[in-house]
Coordinates of C-alpha atoms and ligand atoms in Angstrom, one line a residue:
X1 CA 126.0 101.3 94.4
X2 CA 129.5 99.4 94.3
X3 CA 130.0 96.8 92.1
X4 CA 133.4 95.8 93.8
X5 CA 131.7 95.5 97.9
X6 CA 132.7 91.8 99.2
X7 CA 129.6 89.5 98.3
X8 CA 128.2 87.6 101.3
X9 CA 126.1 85.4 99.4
X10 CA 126.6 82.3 101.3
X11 CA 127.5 79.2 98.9
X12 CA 127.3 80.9 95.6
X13 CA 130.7 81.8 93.5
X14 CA 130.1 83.1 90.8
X15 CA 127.3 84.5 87.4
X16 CA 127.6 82.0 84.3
X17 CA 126.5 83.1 80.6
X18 CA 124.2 80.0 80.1
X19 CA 124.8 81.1 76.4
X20 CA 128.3 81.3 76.3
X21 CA 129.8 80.0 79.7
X22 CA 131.5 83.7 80.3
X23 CA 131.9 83.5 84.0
X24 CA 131.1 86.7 86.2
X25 CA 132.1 88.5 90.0
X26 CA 128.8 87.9 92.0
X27 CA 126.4 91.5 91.8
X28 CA 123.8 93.3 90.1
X29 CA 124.1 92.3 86.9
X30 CA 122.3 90.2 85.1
X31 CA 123.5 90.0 81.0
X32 CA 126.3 88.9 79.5
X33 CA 128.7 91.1 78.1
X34 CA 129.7 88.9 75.2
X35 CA 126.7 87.8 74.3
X36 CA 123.8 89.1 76.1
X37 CA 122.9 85.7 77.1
X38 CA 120.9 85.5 80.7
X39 CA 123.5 84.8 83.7
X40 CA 122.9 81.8 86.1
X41 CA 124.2 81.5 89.7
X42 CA 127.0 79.0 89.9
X43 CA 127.8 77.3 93.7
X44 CA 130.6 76.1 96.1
X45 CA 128.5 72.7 97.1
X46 CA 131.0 71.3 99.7
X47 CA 128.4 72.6 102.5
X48 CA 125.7 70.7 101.2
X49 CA 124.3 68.0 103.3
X50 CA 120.7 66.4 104.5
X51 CA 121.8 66.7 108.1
X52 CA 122.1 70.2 108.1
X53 CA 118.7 70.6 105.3
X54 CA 117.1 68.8 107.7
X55 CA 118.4 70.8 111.1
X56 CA 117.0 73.7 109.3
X57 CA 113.7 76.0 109.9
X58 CA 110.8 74.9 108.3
X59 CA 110.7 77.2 105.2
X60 CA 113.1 77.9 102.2
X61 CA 115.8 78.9 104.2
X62 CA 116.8 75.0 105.2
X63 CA 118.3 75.1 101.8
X64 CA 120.4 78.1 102.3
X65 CA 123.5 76.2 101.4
X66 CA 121.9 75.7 97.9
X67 CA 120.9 79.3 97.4
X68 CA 122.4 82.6 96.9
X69 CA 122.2 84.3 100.1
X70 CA 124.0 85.3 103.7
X71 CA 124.6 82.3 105.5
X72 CA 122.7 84.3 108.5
X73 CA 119.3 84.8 105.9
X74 CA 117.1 83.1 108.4
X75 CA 117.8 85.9 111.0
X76 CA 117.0 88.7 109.1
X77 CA 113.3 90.2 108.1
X78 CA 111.8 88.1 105.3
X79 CA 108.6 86.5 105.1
X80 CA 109.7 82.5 105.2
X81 CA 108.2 81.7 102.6
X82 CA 108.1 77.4 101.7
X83 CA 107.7 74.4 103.2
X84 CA 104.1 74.5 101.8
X85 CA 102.3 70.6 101.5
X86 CA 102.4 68.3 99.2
X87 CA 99.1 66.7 99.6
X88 CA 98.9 62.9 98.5
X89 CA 95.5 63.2 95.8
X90 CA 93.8 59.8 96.1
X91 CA 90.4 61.0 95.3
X92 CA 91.9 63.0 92.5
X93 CA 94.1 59.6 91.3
X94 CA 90.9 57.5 91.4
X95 CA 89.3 60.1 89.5
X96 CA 91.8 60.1 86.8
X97 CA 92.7 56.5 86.5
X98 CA 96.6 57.1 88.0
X99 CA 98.5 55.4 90.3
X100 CA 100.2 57.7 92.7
X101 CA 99.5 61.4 92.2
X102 CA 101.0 64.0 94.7
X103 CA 99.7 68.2 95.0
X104 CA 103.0 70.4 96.0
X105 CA 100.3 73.2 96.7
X106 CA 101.7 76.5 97.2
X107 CA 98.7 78.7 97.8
X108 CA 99.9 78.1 101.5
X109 CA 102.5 80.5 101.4
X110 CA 102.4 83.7 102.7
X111 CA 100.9 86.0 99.7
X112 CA 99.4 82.7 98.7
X113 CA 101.4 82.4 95.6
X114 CA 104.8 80.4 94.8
X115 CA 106.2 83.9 94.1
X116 CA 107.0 84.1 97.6
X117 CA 110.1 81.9 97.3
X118 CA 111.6 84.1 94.4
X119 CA 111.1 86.8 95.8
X120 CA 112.5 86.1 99.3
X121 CA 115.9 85.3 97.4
X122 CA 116.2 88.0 96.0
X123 CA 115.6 90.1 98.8
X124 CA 117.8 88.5 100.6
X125 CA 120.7 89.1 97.5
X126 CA 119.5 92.7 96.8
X127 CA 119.8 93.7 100.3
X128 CA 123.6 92.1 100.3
X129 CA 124.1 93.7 96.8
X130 CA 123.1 97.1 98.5
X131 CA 119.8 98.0 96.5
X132 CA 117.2 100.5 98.4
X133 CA 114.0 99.6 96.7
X134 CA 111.9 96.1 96.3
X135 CA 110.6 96.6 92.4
X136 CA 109.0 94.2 90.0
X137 CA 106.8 94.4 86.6
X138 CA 104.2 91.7 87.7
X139 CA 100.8 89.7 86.3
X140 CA 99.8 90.2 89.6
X141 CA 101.4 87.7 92.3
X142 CA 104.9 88.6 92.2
X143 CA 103.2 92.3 93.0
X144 CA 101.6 91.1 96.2
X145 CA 104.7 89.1 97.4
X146 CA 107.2 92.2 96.5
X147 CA 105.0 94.6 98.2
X148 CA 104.6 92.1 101.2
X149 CA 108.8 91.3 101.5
X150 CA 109.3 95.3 101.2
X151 CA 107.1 95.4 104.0
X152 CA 108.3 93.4 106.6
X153 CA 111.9 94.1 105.5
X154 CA 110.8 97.6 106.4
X155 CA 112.3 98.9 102.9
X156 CA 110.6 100.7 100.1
X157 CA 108.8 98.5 97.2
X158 CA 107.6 100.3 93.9
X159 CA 105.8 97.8 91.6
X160 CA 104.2 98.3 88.4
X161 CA 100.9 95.8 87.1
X162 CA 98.4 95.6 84.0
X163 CA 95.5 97.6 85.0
X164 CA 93.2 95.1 83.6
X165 CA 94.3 93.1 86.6
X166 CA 92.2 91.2 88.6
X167 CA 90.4 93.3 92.0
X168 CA 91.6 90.7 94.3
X169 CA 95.4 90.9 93.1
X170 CA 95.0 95.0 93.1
X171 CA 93.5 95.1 96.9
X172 CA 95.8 92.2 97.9
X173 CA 99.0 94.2 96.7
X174 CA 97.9 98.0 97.5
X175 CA 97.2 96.8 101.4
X176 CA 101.0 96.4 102.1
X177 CA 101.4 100.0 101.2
X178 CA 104.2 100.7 98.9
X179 CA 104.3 102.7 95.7
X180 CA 102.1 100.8 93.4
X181 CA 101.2 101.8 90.0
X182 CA 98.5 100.2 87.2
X183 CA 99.7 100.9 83.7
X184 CA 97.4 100.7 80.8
X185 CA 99.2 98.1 78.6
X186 CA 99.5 94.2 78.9
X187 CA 102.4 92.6 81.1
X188 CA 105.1 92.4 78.4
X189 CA 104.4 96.6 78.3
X190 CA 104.6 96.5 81.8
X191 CA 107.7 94.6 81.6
X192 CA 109.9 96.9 78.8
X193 CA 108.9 100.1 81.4
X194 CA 110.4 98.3 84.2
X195 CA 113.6 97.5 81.9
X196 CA 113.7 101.1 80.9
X197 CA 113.3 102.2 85.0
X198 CA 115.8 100.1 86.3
X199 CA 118.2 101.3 83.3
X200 CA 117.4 104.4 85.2
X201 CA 116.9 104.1 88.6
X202 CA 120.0 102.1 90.1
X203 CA 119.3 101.3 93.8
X204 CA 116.1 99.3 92.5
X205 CA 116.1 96.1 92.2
X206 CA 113.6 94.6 90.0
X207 CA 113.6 91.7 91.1
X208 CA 112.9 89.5 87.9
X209 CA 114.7 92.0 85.8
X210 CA 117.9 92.8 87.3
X211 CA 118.3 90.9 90.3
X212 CA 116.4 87.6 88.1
X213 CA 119.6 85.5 88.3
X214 CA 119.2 85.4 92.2
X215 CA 115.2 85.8 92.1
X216 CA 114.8 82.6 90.1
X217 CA 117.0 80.1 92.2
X218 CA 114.2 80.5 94.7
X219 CA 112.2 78.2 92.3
X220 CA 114.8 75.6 93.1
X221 CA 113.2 75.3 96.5
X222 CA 110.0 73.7 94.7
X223 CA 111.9 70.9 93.8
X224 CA 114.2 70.2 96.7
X225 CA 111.1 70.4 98.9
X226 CA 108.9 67.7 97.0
X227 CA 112.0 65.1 96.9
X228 CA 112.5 66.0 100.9
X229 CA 109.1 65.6 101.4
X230 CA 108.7 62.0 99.1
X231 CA 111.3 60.8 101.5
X232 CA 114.3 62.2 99.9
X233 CA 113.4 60.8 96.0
X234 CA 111.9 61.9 92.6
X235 CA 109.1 61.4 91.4
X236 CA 108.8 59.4 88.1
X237 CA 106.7 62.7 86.3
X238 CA 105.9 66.6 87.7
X239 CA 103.9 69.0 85.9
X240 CA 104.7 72.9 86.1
X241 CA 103.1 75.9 84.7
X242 CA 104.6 78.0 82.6
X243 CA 105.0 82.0 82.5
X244 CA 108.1 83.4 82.1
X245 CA 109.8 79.4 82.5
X246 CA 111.7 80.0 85.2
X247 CA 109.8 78.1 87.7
X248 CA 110.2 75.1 85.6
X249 CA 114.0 75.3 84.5
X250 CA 114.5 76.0 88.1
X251 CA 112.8 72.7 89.3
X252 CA 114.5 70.8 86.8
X253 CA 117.6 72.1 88.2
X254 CA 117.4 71.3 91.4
X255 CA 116.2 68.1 90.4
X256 CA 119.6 67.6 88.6
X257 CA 121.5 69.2 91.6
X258 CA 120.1 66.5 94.3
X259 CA 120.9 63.9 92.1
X260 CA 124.7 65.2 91.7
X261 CA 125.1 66.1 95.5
X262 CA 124.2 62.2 96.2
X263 CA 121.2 63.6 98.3
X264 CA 118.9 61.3 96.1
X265 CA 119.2 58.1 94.0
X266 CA 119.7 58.9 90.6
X267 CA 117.1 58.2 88.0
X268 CA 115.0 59.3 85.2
X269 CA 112.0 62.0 85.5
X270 CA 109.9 63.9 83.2
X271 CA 109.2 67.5 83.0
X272 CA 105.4 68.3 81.5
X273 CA 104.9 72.0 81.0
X274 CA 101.4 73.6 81.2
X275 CA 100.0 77.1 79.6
X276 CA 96.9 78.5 78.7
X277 CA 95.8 78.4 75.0
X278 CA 95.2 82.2 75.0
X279 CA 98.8 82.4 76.2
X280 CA 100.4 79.2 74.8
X281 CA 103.8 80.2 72.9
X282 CA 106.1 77.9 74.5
X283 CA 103.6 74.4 74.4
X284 CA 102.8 75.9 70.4
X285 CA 106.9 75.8 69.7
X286 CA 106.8 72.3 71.7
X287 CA 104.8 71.2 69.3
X288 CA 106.1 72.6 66.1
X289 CA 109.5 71.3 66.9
X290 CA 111.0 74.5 67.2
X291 CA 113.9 76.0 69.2
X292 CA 112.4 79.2 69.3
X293 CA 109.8 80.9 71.0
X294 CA 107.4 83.2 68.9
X295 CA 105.9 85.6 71.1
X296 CA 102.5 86.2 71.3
X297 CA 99.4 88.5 72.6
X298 CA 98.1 87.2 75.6
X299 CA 94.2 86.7 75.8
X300 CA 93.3 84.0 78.7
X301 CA 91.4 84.6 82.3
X302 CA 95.2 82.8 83.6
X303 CA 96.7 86.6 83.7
X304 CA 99.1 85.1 86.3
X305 CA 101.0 82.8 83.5
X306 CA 99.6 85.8 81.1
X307 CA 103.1 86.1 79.3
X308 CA 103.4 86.7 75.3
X309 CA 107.3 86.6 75.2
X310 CA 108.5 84.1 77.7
X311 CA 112.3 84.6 79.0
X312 CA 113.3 81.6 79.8
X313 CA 111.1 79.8 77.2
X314 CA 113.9 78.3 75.1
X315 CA 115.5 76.6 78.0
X316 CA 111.8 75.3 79.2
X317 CA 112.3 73.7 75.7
X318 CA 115.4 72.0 76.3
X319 CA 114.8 70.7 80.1
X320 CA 111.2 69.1 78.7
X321 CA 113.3 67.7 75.7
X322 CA 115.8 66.4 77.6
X323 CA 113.8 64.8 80.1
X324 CA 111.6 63.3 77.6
X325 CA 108.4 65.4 78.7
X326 CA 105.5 67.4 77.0
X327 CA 103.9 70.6 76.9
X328 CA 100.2 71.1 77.0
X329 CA 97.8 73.8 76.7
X330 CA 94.1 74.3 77.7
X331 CA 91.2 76.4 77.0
X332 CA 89.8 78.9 79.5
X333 CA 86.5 76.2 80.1
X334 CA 89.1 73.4 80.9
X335 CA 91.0 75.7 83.1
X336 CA 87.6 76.6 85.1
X337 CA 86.5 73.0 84.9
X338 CA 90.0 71.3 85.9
X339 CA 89.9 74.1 89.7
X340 CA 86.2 72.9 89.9
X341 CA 87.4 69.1 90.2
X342 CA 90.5 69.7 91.9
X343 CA 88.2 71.6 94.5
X344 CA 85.7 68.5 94.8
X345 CA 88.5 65.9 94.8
X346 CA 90.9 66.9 97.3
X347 CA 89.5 70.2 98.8
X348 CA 92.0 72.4 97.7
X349 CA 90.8 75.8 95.8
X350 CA 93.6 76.6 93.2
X351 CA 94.1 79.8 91.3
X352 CA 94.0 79.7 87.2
X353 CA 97.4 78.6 87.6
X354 CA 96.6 75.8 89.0
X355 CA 93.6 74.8 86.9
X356 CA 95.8 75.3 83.9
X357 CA 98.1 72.8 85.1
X358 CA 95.9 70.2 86.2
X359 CA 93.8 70.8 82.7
X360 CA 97.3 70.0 81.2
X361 CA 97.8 67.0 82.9
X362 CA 94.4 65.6 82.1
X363 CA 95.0 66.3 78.6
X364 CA 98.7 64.8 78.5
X365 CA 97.2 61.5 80.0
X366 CA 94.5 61.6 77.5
X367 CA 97.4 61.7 74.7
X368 CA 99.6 59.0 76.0
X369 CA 102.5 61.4 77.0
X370 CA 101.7 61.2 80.7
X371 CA 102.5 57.7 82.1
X372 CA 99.1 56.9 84.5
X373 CA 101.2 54.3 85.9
X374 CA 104.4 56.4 87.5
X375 CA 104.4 58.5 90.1
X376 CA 103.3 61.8 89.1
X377 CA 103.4 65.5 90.9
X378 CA 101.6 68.4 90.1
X379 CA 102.2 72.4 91.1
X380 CA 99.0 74.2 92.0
X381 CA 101.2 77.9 92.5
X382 CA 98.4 79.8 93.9
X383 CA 95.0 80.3 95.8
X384 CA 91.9 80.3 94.4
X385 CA 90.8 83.4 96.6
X386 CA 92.9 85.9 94.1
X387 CA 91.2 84.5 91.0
X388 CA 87.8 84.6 92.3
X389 CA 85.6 85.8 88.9
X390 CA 87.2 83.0 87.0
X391 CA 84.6 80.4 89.0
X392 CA 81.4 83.0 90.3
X393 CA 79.7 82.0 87.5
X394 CA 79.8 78.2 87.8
X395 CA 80.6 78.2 92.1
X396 CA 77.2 79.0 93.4
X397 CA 74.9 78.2 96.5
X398 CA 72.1 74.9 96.5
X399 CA 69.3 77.1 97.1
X400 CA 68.8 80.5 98.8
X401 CA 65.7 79.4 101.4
X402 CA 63.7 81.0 104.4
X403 CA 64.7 80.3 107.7
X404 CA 62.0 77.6 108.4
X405 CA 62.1 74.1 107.8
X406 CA 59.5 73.4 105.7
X407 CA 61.5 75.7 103.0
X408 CA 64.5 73.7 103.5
X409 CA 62.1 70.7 103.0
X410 CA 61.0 72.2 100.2
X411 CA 64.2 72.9 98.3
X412 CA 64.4 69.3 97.7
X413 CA 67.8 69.1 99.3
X414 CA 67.4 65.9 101.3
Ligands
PLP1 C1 104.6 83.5 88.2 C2 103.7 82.3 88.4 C3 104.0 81.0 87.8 C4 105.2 80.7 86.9 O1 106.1 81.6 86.8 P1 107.5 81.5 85.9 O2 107.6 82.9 85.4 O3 107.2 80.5 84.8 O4 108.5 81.1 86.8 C5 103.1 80.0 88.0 N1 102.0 80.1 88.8 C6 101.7 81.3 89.4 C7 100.5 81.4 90.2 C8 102.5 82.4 89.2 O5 102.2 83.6 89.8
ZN2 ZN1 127.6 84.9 77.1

C-alpha cells in the first residue's frame, strides 16, 4: 500500500496529535510519532454550508463536507447509514418529571446499531487509502455493521468477536458472510489480537484500530443530525453511552464545529456520559476526580459498551468537564428496568445500550446533575432485537389460553 497516493478525502487536510499538535499527510496511520498520542482529522471548512447539508440525501452523507471522504461518497456502494429519528418522548418526560426530552434512536439504521455511521466512514476512507479488507475487533455491533459494509461494497471483511457473545449479534454478523472468527477471551483480548494482525496484515483496515481517526468522525454525524433535526440548535443537555468514548467526544465535536461554522447559535450544553457498573471505569474516574482511566474487567449483560480500557476515555473526561456534565453508571436490574419503561413509554425497544443510558439519566436527575427543566436528548444506539436474553425473563405474554372464549373470559383479562 502507498503511503504517498494523492488523498481524495473531500474536506479533510490533514491528521493532528491531539497530544502534541504534530500535524500529519492524510493515510493509514493512526499514532503519533512523537508521542504516540491518537491522531484526529483536521478540515478545510470553506465548503460548509446548510444549503448544501440540506440539498443532500437523507443519510450521513449530507454532511460530506464535514467528514473525511470523496466528495462523490454518496455514489459509491455503502450502506447509508443516518438520518435515523429523533422521537420527541412526552410520555417518557411526564413520566420523569422533565420538560422537553428528545430520543435520537439509532436502532433504525441499517445493522440496527449507531456503528453504521463509523463504519461507513471509514469505508469510505479505507477504500481511498487503498486497503483490501473491512476488519474490526468488536463487542458485537461494529461486527454486524463491518460485515454488512464489506458486503455491499462487494470487498472482503474479516472480523474477530468474544465468543461469549450474544446469539443474536453471532447470527446477525455470520449472515453477511465474511471471514468471521469467535475468540475465547474478553473484548480488550479481542482487541490486542487485532492490533497485533493489522501490525501484520497491511491491506486490512481495522477500522477502529488503524483507520479509527476516519472511523470515529462518523460519530459526528449523531450530533449534526439532532441540531438539524431540533431546527438547526442544541439542546440545553444530551446523554451518550460510553465504550471506547469516541461516540461521545465525537458528538461533542460536532457540537463545537456547528457552533464555529455559524450553522447554529452559540450557547452552552452539557455532555452526561453513561456506563454500566460492571463496566464503569470512565463514570468511576468521573467521580474520583481523576485524569486517568484505570482499566477494568468487564462483567455486565451491556457487552456492547463491554470495554475495560476505554481509548478515548481521557478525552470523555475532559469534554464532560468542560461542558459542566456528569457521568453515571447503573446496575444490570436498572439497565433491564430503564428498556422496560422506555418500551412502555414511547414504544421504542432499545438494546442494553440504550437502557444503560436512560438508567443514567434517571439517576443523574435523581442527583441534581441533570437539569429537569432544560431541554434534554438521549442516544438509544441500538435495537432491542440483538439483546434479546437481557428482557425474556421479565417480557412475557398475559396468559397462554385455549382458543375459546370462555378461556379468554376466564384469564381475567377484561
Ligand atoms: C459501540 C457502541 C456504543 C459506543 O461506542 P464508543 O466506542 O463509545 O464510540 C454505544 N452503543 C452501542 C449500541 C454500541 O454498539
Ligand atoms: Zn503527538
Amino acid at each position: 500500500m502507498s503511503q504517498n497516493a494523492a488523498r481524495n478525502l473531500g474536506p479533510a487536510t490533514a491528521l493532528a496529535c491531539r497530544e502534541c499538535g504534530e500535524s500529519y499527510d492524510l493515510g493509514p496511520r493512526y499514532a503519533c510519532e512523537q508521542c504516540f498520542g491518537p491522531l484526529e482529522v483536521t478540515y478545510d471548512y470553506s465548503q460548509v454550508s446548510r444549503e448544501r447539508i440540506e440539498a443532500g440525501p437523507q443519510n450521513i452523507w449530507r454532511y460530506r463536507d464535514l467528514l473525511p471522504v470523496p466528495s462523490n461518497v454518496a455514489e459509491t456502494p455503502n450502506t447509508e447509514p443516518g438520518f435515523t429519528r429523533l422521537v420527541r418522548a412526552d410520555n417518557l418526560a411526564e413520566t420523569l418529571g422533565v420538560r422537553t426530552l428528545w430520543v435520537k434512536d439509532d436502532s433504525g439504521n441499517p445493522t440496527h446499531s449507531f456503528k453504521d455511521r463509523v463504519v461507513g466512514v471509514a469505508l469510505a476512507a479505507a477504500r481511498e487509502l487503498g486497503f483490501k479488507v473491512l476488519a474490526c475487533p468488536s463487542t458485537g455491533n461494529l461486527a454486524n455493521a463491518v460485515a454488512a459494509a464489506a458486503a455491499r461494497a462487494g470487498i472482503r471483511s474479516a472480523v474477530f468477536v468474544p465468543s461469549d457473545l450474544e446469539q443474536q449479534k453471532i447470527v446477525t454478523t455470520a449472515v453477511y458472510g465474511g471471514t468471521f472468527v469467535t475468540v475465547d477471551g474478553n473484548y480488550d483480548d479481542v482487541n490486542r489480537l487485532a492490533s497485533e494482525i493489522a501490525g501484520e496484515q497491511d491491506d486490512w483496515a481495522f477500522v477502529n484500530v488503524n483507520v479509527r481517526p476516519y472511523y470515529a468522525e462518523g460519530s459526528k454525524t449523531i450530533g449534526y443530525e439532532v441540531a438539524e433535526q431540533l431546527g438547526w440548535r442544541l439542546p440545553d443537555q444530551i446523554v451518550v453511552p460510553i465504550a471506547s468514548g469516541s461516540q461521545l467526544t465525537k458528538i461533542d465535536k460536532a457540537f463545537q464545529e456547528l457552533i464555529r461554522l455559524g450553522l447554529v447559535e452559540d450557547k452552552p450544553y452539557k455532555v452526561f456520559g453513561a456506563q454500566a457498573t460492571g463496566c464503569s471505569p470512565v463514570a468511576a474516574a468521573f467521580k474520583a476526580g481523576h485524569d486517568v482511566v484505570r482499566p477494568v474487567k468487564p462483567d455486565t449483560i451491556a457487552k456492547s459498551l463491554a470495554i475495560g480500557n476505554p481509548a478515548d476515555g481521557p478525552y470523555v473526561l475532559d469534554a464532560v468537564r468542560r461542558t459542566g456534565g456528569a457521568i453515571e453508571d447503573v446496575s444490570d436490574d436498572e439497565v433491564v428496568d430503564s428498556i422496560g419503561l422506555l418500551a412502555r413509554a414511547e414504544g421504542i425497544f432499545g438494546e442494553t445500550a440504550g437502557g444503560v443510558t436512560l438508567g443514567s439519566l434517571r439517576k443523574l436527575l435523581a442527583s441534581g446533575a441533570l437539569d429537569p427543566g432544560a431541554e434534554t436528548v438521549f442516544i438509544n444506539s441500538g435495537d432491542g432485537l440483538k439483546t434479546l436474553d437481557a428482557v425474556a425473563p421479565v417480557a412475557k405474554p398475559s396468559a397462554n389460553i385455549a382458543p375459546t372464549f370462555d378461556a379468554f373470559r376466564k384469564a381475567g383479562l377484561v
